[in-house]
Coordinates of N, CA, C and O in Angstrom, one line a residue:
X1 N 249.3 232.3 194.8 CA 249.5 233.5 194.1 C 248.2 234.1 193.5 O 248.1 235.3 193.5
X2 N 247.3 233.2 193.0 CA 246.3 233.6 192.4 C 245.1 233.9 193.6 O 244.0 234.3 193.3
X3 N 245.3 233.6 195.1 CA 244.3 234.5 195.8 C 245.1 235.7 196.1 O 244.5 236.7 196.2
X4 N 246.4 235.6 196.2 CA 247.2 237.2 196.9 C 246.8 237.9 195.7 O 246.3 238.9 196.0
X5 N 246.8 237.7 194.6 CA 246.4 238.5 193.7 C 244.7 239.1 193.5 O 244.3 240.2 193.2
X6 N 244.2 238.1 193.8 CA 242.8 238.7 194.4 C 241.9 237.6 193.0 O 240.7 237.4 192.9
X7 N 242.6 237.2 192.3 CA 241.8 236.1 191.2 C 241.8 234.8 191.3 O 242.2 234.2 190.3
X8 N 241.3 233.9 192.6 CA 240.8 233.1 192.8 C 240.2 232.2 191.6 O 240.5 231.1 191.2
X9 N 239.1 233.4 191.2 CA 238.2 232.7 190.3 C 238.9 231.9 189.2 O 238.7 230.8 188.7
X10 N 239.8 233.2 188.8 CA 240.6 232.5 187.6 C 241.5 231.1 187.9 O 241.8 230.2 187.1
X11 N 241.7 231.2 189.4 CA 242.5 230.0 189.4 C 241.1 229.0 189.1 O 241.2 228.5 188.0
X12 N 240.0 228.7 189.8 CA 239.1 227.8 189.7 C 238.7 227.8 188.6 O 237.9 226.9 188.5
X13 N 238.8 228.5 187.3 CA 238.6 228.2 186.0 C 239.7 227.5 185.5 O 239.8 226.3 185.0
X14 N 240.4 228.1 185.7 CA 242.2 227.3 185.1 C 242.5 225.6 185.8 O 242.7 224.8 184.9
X15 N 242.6 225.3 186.8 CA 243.1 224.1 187.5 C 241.7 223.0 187.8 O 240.5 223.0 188.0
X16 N 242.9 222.2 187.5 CA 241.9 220.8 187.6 C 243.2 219.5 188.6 O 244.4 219.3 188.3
X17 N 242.6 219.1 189.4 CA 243.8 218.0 189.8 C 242.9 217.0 189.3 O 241.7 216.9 189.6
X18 N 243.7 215.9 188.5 CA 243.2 215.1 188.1 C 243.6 213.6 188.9 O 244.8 213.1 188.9
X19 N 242.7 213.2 189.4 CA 243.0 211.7 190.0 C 242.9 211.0 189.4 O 243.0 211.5 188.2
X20 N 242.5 209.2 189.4 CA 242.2 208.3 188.6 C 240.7 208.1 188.7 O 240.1 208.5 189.7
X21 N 240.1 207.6 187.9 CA 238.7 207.9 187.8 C 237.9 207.3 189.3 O 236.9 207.7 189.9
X22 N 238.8 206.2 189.4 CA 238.2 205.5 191.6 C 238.3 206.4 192.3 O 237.6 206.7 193.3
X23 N 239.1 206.8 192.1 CA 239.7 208.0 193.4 C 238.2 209.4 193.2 O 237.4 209.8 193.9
X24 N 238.5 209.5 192.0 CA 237.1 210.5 191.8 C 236.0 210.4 191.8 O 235.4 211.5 191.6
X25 N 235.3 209.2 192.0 CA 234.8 208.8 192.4 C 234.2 208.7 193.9 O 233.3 209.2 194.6
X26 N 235.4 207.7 193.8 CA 235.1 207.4 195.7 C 235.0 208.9 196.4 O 234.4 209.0 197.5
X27 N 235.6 209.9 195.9 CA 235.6 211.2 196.6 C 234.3 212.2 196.2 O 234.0 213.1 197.0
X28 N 233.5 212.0 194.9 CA 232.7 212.3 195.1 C 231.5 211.9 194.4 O 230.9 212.6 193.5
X29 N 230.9 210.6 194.8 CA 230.0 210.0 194.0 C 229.1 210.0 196.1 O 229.6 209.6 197.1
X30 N 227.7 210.7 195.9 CA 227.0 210.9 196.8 C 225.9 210.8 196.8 O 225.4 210.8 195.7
X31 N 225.1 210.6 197.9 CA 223.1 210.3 197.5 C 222.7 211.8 196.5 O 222.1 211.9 195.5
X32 N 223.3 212.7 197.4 CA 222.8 214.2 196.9 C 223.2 214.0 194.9 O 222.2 214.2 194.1
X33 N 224.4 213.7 194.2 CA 224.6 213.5 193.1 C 223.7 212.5 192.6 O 223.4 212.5 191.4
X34 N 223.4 211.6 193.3 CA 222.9 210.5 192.6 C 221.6 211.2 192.5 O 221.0 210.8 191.5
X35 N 221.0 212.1 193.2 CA 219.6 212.5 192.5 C 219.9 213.4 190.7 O 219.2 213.6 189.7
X36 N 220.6 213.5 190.9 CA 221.0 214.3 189.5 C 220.7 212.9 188.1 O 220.2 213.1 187.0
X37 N 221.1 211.9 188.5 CA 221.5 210.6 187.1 C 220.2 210.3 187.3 O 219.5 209.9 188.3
X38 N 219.7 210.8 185.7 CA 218.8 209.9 185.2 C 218.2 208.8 185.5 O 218.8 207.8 185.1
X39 N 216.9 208.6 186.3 CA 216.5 207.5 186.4 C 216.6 206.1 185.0 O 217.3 205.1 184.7
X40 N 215.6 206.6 184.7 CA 215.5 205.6 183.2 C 215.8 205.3 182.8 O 215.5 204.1 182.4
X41 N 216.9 206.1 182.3 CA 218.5 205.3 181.3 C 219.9 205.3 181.7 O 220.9 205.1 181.0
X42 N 219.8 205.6 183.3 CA 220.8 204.9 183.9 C 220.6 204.3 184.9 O 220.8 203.1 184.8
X43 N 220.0 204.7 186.2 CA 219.7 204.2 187.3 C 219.0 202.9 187.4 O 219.5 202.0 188.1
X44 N 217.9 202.7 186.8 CA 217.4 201.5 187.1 C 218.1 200.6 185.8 O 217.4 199.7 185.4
X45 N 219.4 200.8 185.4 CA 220.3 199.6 184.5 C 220.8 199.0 185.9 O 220.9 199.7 186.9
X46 N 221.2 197.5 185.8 CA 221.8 196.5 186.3 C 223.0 197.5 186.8 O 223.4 197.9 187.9
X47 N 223.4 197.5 185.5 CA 225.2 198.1 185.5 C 225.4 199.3 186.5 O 226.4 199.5 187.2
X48 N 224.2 200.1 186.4 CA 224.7 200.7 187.7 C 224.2 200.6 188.9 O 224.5 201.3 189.8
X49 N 223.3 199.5 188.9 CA 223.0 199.4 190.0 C 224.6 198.2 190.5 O 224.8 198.0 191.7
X50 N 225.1 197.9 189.9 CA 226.1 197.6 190.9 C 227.3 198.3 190.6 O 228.1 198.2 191.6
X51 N 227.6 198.9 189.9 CA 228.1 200.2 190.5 C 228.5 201.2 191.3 O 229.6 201.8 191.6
X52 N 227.1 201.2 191.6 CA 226.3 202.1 193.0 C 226.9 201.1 194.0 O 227.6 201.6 194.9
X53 N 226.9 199.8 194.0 CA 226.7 198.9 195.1 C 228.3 198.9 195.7 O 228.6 198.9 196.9
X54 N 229.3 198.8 194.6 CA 230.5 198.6 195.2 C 230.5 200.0 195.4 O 229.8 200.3 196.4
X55 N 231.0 201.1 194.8 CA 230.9 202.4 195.1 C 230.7 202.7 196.9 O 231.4 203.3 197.7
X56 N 229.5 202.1 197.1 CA 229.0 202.7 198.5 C 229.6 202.0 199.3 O 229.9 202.5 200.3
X57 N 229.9 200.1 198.8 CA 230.4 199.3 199.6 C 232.4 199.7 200.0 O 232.9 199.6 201.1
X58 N 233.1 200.2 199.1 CA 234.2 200.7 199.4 C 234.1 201.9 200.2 O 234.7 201.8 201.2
X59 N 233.2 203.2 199.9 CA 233.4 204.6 200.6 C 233.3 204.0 202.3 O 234.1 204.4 203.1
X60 N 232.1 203.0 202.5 CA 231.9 202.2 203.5 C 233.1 201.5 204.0 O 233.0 201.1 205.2
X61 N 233.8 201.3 203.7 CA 235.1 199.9 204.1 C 236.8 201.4 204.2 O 237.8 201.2 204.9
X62 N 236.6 202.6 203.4 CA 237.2 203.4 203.4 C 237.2 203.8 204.9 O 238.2 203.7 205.7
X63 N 235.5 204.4 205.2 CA 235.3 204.9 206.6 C 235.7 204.4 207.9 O 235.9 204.9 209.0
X64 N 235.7 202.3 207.3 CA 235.8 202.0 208.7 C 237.5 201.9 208.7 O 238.2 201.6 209.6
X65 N 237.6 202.1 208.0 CA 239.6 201.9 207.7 C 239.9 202.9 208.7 O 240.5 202.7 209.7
X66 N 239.1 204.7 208.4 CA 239.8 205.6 209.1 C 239.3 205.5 210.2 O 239.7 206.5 210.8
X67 N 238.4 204.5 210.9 CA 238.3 204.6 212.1 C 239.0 203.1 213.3 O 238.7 202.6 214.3
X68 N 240.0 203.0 211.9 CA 240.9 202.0 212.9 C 240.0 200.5 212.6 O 240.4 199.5 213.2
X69 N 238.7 200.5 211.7 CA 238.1 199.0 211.9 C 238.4 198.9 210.4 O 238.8 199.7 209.6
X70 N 237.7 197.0 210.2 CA 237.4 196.7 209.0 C 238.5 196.1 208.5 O 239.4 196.3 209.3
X71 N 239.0 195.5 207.5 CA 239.7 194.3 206.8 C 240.8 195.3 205.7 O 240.3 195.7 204.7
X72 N 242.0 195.5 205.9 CA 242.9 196.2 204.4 C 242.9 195.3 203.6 O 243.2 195.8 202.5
X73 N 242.6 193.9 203.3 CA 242.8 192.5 202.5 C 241.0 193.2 201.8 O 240.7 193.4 200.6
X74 N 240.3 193.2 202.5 CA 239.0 193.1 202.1 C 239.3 194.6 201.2 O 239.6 194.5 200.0
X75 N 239.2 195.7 201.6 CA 239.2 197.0 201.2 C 240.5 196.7 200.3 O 240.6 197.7 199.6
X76 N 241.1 196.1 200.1 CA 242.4 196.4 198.9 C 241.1 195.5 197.7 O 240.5 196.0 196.8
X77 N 240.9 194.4 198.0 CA 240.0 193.3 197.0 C 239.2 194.1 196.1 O 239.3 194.2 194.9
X78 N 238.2 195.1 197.4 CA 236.8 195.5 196.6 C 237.3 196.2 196.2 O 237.0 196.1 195.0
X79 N 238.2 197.3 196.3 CA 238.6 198.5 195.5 C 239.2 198.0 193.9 O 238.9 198.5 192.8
X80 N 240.1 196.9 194.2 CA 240.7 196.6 193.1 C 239.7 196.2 191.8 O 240.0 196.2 190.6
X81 N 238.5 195.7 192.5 CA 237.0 194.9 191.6 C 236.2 196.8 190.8 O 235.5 197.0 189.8
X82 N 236.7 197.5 191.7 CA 235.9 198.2 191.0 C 236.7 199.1 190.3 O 236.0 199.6 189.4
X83 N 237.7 199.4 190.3 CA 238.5 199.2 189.5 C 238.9 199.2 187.8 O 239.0 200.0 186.8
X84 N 238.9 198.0 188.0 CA 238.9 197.0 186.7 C 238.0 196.9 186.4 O 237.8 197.3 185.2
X85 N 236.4 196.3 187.3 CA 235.6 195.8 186.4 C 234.6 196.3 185.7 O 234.4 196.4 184.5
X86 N 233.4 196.9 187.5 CA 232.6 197.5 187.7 C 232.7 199.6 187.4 O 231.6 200.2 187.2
X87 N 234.0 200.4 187.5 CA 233.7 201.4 187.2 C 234.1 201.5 185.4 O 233.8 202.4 184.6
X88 N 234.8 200.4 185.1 CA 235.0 200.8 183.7 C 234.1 200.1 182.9 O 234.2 200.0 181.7
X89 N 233.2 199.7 183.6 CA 232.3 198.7 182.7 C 230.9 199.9 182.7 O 230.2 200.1 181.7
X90 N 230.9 200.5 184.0 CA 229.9 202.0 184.0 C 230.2 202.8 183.1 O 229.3 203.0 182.3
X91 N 231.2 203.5 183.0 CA 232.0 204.3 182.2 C 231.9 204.4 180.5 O 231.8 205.4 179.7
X92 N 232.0 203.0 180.5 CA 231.8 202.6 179.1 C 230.5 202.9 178.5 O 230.2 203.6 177.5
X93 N 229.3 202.0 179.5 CA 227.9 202.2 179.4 C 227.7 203.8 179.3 O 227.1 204.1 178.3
X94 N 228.0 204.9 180.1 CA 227.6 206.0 180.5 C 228.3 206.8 178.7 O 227.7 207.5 177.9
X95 N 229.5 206.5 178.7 CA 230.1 207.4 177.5 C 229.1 206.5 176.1 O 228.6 207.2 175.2
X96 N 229.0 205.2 176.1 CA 228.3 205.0 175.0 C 226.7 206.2 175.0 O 226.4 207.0 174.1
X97 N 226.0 206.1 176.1 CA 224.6 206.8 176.5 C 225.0 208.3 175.5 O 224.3 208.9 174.7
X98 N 226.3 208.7 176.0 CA 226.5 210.4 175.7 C 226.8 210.2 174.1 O 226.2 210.9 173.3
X99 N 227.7 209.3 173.7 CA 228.0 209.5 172.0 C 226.9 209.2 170.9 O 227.2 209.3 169.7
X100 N 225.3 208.5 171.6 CA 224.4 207.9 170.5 C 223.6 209.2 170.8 O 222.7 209.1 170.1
X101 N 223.6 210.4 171.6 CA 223.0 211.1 172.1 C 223.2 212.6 171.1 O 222.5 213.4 170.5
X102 N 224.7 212.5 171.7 CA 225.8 213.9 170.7 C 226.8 213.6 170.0 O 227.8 213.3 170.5
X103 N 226.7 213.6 168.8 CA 227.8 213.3 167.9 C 229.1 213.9 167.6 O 230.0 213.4 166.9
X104 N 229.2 214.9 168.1 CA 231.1 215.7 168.7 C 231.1 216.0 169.7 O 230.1 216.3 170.4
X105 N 232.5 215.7 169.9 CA 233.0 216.4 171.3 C 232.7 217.5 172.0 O 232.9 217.6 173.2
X106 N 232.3 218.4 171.1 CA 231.9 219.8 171.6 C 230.5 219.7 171.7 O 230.1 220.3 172.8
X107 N 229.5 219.2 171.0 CA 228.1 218.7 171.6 C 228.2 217.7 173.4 O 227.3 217.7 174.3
X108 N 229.2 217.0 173.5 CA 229.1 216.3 174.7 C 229.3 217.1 175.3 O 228.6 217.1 176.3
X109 N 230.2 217.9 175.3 CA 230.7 218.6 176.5 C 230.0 219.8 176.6 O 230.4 220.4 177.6
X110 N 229.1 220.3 175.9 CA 228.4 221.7 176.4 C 227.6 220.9 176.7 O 226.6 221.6 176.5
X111 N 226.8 219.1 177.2 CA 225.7 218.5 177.5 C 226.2 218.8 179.1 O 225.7 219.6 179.9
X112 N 227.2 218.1 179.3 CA 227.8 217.9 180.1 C 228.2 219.6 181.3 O 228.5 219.6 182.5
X113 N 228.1 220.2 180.9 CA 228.7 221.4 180.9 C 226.9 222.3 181.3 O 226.9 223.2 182.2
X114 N 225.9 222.0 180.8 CA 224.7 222.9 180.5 C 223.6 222.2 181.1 O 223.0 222.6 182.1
X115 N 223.4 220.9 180.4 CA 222.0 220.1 180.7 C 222.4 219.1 182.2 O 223.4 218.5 182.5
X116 N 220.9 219.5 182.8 CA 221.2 219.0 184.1 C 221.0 217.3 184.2 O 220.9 216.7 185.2
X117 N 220.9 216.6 182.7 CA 220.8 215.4 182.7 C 222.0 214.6 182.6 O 222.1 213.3 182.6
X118 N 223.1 215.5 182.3 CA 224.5 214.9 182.3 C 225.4 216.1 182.9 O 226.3 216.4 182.1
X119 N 225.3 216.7 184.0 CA 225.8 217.7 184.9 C 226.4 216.7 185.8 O 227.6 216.8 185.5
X120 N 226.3 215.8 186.6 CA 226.6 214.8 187.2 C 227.9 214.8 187.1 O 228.7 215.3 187.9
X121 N 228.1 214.0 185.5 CA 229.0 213.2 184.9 C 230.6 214.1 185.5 O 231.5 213.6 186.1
X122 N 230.4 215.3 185.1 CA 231.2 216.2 185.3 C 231.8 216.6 187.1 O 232.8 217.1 187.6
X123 N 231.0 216.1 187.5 CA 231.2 215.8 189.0 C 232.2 214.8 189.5 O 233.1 214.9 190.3
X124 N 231.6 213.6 188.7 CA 232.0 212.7 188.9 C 233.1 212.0 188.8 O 233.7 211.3 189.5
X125 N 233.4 212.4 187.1 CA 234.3 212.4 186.3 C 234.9 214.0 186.0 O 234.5 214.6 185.0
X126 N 235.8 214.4 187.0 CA 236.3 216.3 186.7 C 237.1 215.9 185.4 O 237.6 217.0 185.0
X127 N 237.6 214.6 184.4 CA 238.7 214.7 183.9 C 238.0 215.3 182.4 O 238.7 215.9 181.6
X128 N 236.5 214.9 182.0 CA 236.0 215.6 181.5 C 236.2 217.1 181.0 O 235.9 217.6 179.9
X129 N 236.7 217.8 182.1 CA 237.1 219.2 181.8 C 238.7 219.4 181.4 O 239.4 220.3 181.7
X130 N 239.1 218.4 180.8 CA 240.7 218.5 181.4 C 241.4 219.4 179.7 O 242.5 219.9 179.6
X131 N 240.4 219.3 178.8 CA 241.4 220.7 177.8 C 240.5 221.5 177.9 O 240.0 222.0 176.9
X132 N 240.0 221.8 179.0 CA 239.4 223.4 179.7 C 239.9 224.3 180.7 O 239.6 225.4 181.3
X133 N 241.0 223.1 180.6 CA 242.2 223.6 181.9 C 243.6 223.7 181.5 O 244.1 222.9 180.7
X134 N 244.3 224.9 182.1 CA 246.0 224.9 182.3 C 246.5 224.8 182.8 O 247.7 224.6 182.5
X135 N 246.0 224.7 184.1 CA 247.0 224.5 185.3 C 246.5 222.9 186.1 O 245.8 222.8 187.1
X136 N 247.2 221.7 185.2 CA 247.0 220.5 185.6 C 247.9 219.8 186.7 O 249.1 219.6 186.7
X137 N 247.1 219.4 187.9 CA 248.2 218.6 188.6 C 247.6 217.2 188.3 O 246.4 217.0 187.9
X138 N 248.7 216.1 188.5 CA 248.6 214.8 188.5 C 249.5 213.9 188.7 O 250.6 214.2 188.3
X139 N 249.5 212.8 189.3 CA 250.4 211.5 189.1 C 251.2 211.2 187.7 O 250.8 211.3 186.5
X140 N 252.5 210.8 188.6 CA 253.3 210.3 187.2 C 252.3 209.2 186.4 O 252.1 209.4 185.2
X141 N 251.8 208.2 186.9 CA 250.9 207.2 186.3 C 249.9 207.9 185.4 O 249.7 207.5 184.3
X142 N 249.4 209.0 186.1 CA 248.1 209.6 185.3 C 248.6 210.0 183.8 O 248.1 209.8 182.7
X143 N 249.9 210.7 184.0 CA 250.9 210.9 182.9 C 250.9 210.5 182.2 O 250.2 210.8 181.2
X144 N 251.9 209.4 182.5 CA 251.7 208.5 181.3 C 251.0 207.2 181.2 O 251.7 206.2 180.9
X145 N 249.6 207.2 181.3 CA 248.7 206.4 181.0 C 247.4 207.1 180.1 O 247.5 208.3 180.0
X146 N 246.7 206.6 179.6 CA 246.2 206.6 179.3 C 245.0 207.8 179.8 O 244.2 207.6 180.8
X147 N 245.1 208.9 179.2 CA 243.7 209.7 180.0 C 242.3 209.7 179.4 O 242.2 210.0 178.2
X148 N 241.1 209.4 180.2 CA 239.8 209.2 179.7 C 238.9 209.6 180.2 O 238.4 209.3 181.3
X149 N 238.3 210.8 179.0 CA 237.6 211.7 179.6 C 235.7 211.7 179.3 O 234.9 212.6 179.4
X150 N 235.8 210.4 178.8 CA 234.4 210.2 178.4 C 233.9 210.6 177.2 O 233.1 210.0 176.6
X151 N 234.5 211.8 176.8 CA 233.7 212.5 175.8 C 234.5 212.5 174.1 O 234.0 212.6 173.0
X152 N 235.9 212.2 174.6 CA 236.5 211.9 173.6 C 237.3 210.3 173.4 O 236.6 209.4 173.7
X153 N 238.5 210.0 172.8 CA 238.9 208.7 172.5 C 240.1 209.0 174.1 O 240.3 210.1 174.6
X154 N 240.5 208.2 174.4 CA 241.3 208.1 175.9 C 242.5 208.2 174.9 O 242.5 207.6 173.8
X155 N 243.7 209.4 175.6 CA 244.8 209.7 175.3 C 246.4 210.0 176.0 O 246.5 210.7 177.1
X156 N 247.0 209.7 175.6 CA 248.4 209.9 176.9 C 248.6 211.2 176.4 O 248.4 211.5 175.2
X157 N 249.1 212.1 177.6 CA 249.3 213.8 177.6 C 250.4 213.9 177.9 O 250.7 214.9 178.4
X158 N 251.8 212.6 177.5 CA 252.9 213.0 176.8 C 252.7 213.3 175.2 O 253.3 214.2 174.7
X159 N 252.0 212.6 174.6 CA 252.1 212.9 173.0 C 251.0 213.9 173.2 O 251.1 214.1 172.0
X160 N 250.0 214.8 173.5 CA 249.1 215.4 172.9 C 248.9 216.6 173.1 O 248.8 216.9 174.3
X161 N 248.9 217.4 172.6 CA 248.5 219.0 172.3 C 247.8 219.6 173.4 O 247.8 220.9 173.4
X162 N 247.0 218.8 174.4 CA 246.6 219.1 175.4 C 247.4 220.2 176.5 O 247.0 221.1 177.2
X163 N 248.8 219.6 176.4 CA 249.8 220.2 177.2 C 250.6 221.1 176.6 O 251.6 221.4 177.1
X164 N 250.2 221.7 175.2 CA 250.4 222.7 174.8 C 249.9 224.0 175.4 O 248.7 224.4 175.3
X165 N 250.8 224.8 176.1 CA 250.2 226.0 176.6 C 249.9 225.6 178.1 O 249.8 226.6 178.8
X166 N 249.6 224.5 178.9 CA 249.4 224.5 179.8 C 250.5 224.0 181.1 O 251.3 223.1 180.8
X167 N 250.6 224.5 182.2 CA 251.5 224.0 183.1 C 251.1 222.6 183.9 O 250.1 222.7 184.6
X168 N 251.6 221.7 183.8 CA 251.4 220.5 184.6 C 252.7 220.1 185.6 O 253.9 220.1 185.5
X169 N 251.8 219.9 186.8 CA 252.2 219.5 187.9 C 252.3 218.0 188.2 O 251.2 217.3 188.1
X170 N 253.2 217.5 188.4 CA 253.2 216.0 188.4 C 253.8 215.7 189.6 O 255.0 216.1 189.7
X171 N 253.2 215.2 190.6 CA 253.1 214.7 191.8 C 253.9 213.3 192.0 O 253.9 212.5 191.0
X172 N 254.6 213.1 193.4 CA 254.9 211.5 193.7 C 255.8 211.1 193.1 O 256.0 209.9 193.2
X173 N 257.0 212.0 192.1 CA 257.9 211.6 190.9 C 258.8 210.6 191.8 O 259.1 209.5 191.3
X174 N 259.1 211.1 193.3 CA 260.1 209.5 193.7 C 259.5 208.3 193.8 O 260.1 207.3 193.6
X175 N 258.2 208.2 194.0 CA 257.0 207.2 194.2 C 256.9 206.2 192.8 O 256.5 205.0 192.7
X176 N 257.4 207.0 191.9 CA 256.8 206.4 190.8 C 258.2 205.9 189.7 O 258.1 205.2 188.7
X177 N 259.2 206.2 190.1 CA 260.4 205.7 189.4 C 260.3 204.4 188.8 O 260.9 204.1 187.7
X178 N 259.5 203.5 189.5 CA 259.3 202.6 188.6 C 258.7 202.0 187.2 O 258.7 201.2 186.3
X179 N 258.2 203.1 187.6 CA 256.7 203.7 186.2 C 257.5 204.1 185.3 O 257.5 203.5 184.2
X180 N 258.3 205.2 185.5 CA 258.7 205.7 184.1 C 260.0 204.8 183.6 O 260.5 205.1 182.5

């Protein structure tokens, strides 16, 4: 409706589909983005350098999946390791970097938003933008779990004001009957 109407734009201001932070990842963490992250105070850390390492080793094990090769036991394993251990162990590292840096939420997020030293993040992590948006799609899980957006405390968007005013779309509801 919003290209028959000819405002596009506005839809690309308004909507965000939010995945789980792997999924957004794996979809768009790239050599070309990685020139954007900070050498010094992130790149050359351990933490992301393995980060980086499963990151590339899954997109890798993803590609050979869609070409019919490669192990689903192995690609279910590493996915599940980064997961749990290695993207939330980055995440943590990276949001601690942003809150000793900017002390409100509205300082992180115009960093995030402005300076090309945390432009990235926003790439990487779209959920950062997520009360800049009204027109939210997502999983019943994303629902009701826990949402974390780096810049603030991680919050469920059944209780929060977030979804005041905005339309959400919730995907997969037969998929997830168990969830709720």
């Amino acid at each position: 409706r919003f290209e028959k109407n000819g405002k596009l734009d506005l839809f690309n201001e308004k909507y965000l589909f939010l995945d789980s932070n792997v999924d957004s990842i794996l979809k768009n963490f790239s050599t070309e983005l990685e020139k954007g992250i900070p050498y010094e105070t992130i790149r050359k850390t351990d933490i992301y350098k393995k980060f980086r390492s499963d990151v590339l080793f899954v997109q890798d094990q993803l590609r050979l999946k869609d070409q019919g090769k490669g192990s689903a036991t192995l690609l279910s394993s590493i996915r599940e390791n980064l997961s749990t251990r290695t993207e939330p162990e980055f995440r943590r590292f990276v949001q601690n970097l942003l809150s000793k840096q900017y002390e409100s939420v509205k300082d992180r997020m115009y960093a995030i938003k402005t300076d090309p030293k945390w432009q990235w993040l926003g790439v990487l992590y779209p959920a950062v933008f997520t009360r800049d948006k009204q027109i939210i799609f997502m999983s019943m899980d994303k629902f009701l779990v826990r949402n974390s957006t780096l810049v603030e405390p991680a919050y469920m968007f059944y209780n929060s004001n977030i979804i005041k005013d905005a339309l959400i779309f919730i995907d997969e509801i037969d998929a997830t009957k168990e969830t709720i």
